[in-house]
Amino acid sequence: MLYAVLFYDVVKWIHIMAVVVAFGGAFTYPIWFRFVRGAPLTDRVMFHRAQAFIGQFVISPGLLVIVLAGVYMATDRDLWSKAWVTVPFVIAIALGALGGMFFSPKEKRLAELAAAGDSAEYERVFVQVRNVTVVAVGLVAIAAYMMVTKVFS
């Protein structure tokens, strides 16, 4: 059987792959947080530098691809009135804002605090980042669930 691959299908594949690449690693962060917390403070520097690097060079560009592909698909199929499209779109914008306004500066700050050995301030910022990360990963899961199930259609 011959199957024609539509441009829309390619964009959908790009959209899905961008989600996997951008957020796949973030789903491991809660496990990493537990592991890192058991290490000496100065040993945590590299982890937080890696977090900031991944956020800047993997998650943020991936999120841009997710949004652009999603906008194309929603526009092509006239789906903007569907909650399963608009809610994940709002989640994507919120995650982008969190990345730039919260995660990037906080992860860099954690690396600085760990390098300086400031355990009290480090602990306060670490708990903030850990908690917001859990919420962010939950939002990604909600967005994915809404798009797969087309809930509220």
Short mmCIF file of C-alpha atoms in Angstrom, two decimals:
data_model
loop_
_atom_site.label_atom_id
_atom_site.label_comp_id
_atom_site.label_asym_id
_atom_site.label_seq_id
_atom_site.Cartn_x
_atom_site.Cartn_y
_atom_site.Cartn_z
CA MET A 1 0.00 0.00 0.00
CA LEU A 2 1.35 3.39 -0.99
CA TYR A 3 0.97 6.13 1.58
CA ALA A 4 1.41 9.81 0.79
CA VAL A 5 3.24 11.73 3.48
CA LEU A 6 1.76 15.19 3.84
CA PHE A 7 3.74 18.26 4.87
CA TYR A 8 1.43 18.46 7.90
CA ASP A 9 2.58 14.97 8.95
CA VAL A 10 6.22 16.02 8.75
CA VAL A 11 5.52 19.11 10.85
CA LYS A 12 3.65 16.95 13.38
CA TRP A 13 6.66 14.61 13.59
CA ILE A 14 8.97 17.61 14.08
CA HIS A 15 6.63 18.91 16.80
CA ILE A 16 6.65 15.56 18.64
CA MET A 17 10.42 15.12 18.31
CA ALA A 18 10.98 18.65 19.61
CA VAL A 19 8.93 17.79 22.71
CA VAL A 20 10.97 14.62 23.26
CA VAL A 21 14.29 16.41 22.83
CA ALA A 22 13.40 19.58 24.73
CA PHE A 23 11.64 18.06 27.72
CA GLY A 24 12.72 14.43 27.87
CA GLY A 25 15.73 15.23 30.03
CA ALA A 26 13.72 17.55 32.26
CA PHE A 27 11.62 14.58 33.37
CA THR A 28 14.77 13.16 34.98
CA TYR A 29 15.51 16.32 36.97
CA PRO A 30 13.54 15.27 40.07
CA ILE A 31 15.73 12.15 40.24
CA TRP A 32 18.85 14.22 39.63
CA PHE A 33 17.87 16.62 42.40
CA ARG A 34 17.74 13.79 44.90
CA PHE A 35 21.08 12.43 43.69
CA VAL A 36 22.79 15.84 43.66
CA ARG A 37 21.51 16.75 47.09
CA GLY A 38 23.59 13.91 48.54
CA ALA A 39 26.82 15.27 47.02
CA PRO A 40 29.13 17.80 48.67
CA LEU A 41 28.13 21.36 47.82
CA THR A 42 31.17 22.06 45.65
CA ASP A 43 30.49 18.91 43.60
CA ARG A 44 27.09 20.30 42.60
CA VAL A 45 28.52 23.15 40.54
CA MET A 46 28.86 21.16 37.31
CA PHE A 47 25.31 19.83 37.55
CA HIS A 48 23.85 23.33 37.80
CA ARG A 49 26.06 24.64 35.00
CA ALA A 50 24.86 21.72 32.87
CA GLN A 51 21.24 22.52 33.77
CA ALA A 52 21.68 26.13 32.66
CA PHE A 53 23.42 25.00 29.45
CA ILE A 54 20.68 22.48 28.60
CA GLY A 55 18.03 25.10 29.29
CA GLN A 56 19.69 27.62 26.99
CA PHE A 57 20.78 25.34 24.15
CA VAL A 58 18.28 22.46 24.21
CA ILE A 59 15.04 23.36 26.01
CA SER A 60 14.62 26.95 24.79
CA PRO A 61 15.33 26.25 21.09
CA GLY A 62 13.23 23.08 21.31
CA LEU A 63 10.36 25.05 22.79
CA LEU A 64 10.58 27.51 19.90
CA VAL A 65 10.30 24.62 17.42
CA ILE A 66 7.36 23.20 19.42
CA VAL A 67 5.51 26.52 19.30
CA LEU A 68 6.22 27.22 15.63
CA ALA A 69 5.19 23.73 14.53
CA GLY A 70 2.12 23.88 16.76
CA VAL A 71 1.08 27.26 15.36
CA TYR A 72 1.41 25.90 11.82
CA MET A 73 -0.68 22.80 12.60
CA ALA A 74 -3.38 24.70 14.50
CA THR A 75 -3.64 27.27 11.73
CA ASP A 76 -3.57 24.71 8.90
CA ARG A 77 -6.40 22.69 10.43
CA ASP A 78 -8.27 25.67 11.96
CA LEU A 79 -7.97 24.29 15.51
CA TRP A 80 -7.42 27.48 17.51
CA SER A 81 -10.88 27.26 19.07
CA LYS A 82 -10.09 23.85 20.62
CA ALA A 83 -9.06 23.82 24.28
CA TRP A 84 -6.69 20.92 23.61
CA VAL A 85 -4.76 23.31 21.33
CA THR A 86 -5.01 26.63 23.14
CA VAL A 87 -4.28 25.38 26.68
CA PRO A 88 -1.05 23.59 25.64
CA PHE A 89 -0.11 26.72 23.65
CA VAL A 90 -0.53 28.85 26.77
CA ILE A 91 1.47 26.26 28.74
CA ALA A 92 4.27 26.47 26.15
CA ILE A 93 4.39 30.26 26.40
CA ALA A 94 4.39 30.05 30.21
CA LEU A 95 7.24 27.51 30.13
CA GLY A 96 9.23 29.78 27.84
CA ALA A 97 8.71 32.67 30.24
CA LEU A 98 9.70 30.48 33.19
CA GLY A 99 12.84 29.44 31.33
CA GLY A 100 14.01 32.98 30.76
CA MET A 101 12.78 34.66 33.92
CA PHE A 102 13.17 31.91 36.50
CA PHE A 103 15.16 28.81 35.52
CA SER A 104 18.07 30.47 33.71
CA PRO A 105 18.99 32.95 36.45
CA LYS A 106 18.25 30.51 39.30
CA GLU A 107 20.31 27.66 37.83
CA LYS A 108 23.25 30.01 37.27
CA ARG A 109 22.82 31.28 40.84
CA LEU A 110 22.83 27.72 42.18
CA ALA A 111 26.17 27.08 40.45
CA GLU A 112 27.59 30.28 41.96
CA LEU A 113 26.31 29.48 45.45
CA ALA A 114 27.59 25.92 45.29
CA ALA A 115 31.03 27.14 44.17
CA ALA A 116 31.10 29.71 46.99
CA GLY A 117 30.02 27.14 49.58
CA ASP A 118 26.99 29.20 50.70
CA SER A 119 24.88 26.29 51.89
CA ALA A 120 22.00 28.24 53.49
CA GLU A 121 21.22 30.39 50.44
CA TYR A 122 21.93 27.45 48.14
CA GLU A 123 19.36 25.33 49.99
CA ARG A 124 16.70 28.05 49.69
CA VAL A 125 17.23 28.50 45.94
CA PHE A 126 17.58 24.75 45.37
CA VAL A 127 14.16 24.08 46.94
CA GLN A 128 12.60 26.81 44.77
CA VAL A 129 14.09 25.37 41.58
CA ARG A 130 13.18 21.81 42.52
CA ASN A 131 9.56 22.75 43.28
CA VAL A 132 9.07 24.85 40.15
CA THR A 133 10.70 22.11 38.05
CA VAL A 134 8.15 19.59 39.31
CA VAL A 135 5.34 21.99 38.38
CA ALA A 136 6.87 22.66 34.94
CA VAL A 137 7.26 18.95 34.18
CA GLY A 138 3.67 18.45 35.31
CA LEU A 139 2.54 21.15 32.90
CA VAL A 140 4.36 19.42 30.04
CA ALA A 141 2.59 16.18 30.96
CA ILE A 142 -0.79 17.95 31.06
CA ALA A 143 -0.17 19.56 27.66
CA ALA A 144 0.83 16.23 26.14
CA TYR A 145 -2.22 14.50 27.63
CA MET A 146 -4.55 17.19 26.28
CA MET A 147 -3.12 16.94 22.77
CA VAL A 148 -3.13 13.15 22.65
CA THR A 149 -6.66 12.73 24.03
CA LYS A 150 -8.06 15.93 22.49
CA VAL A 151 -9.83 16.44 25.79
CA PHE A 152 -12.69 18.98 25.82
CA SER A 153 -13.27 18.58 22.07
#
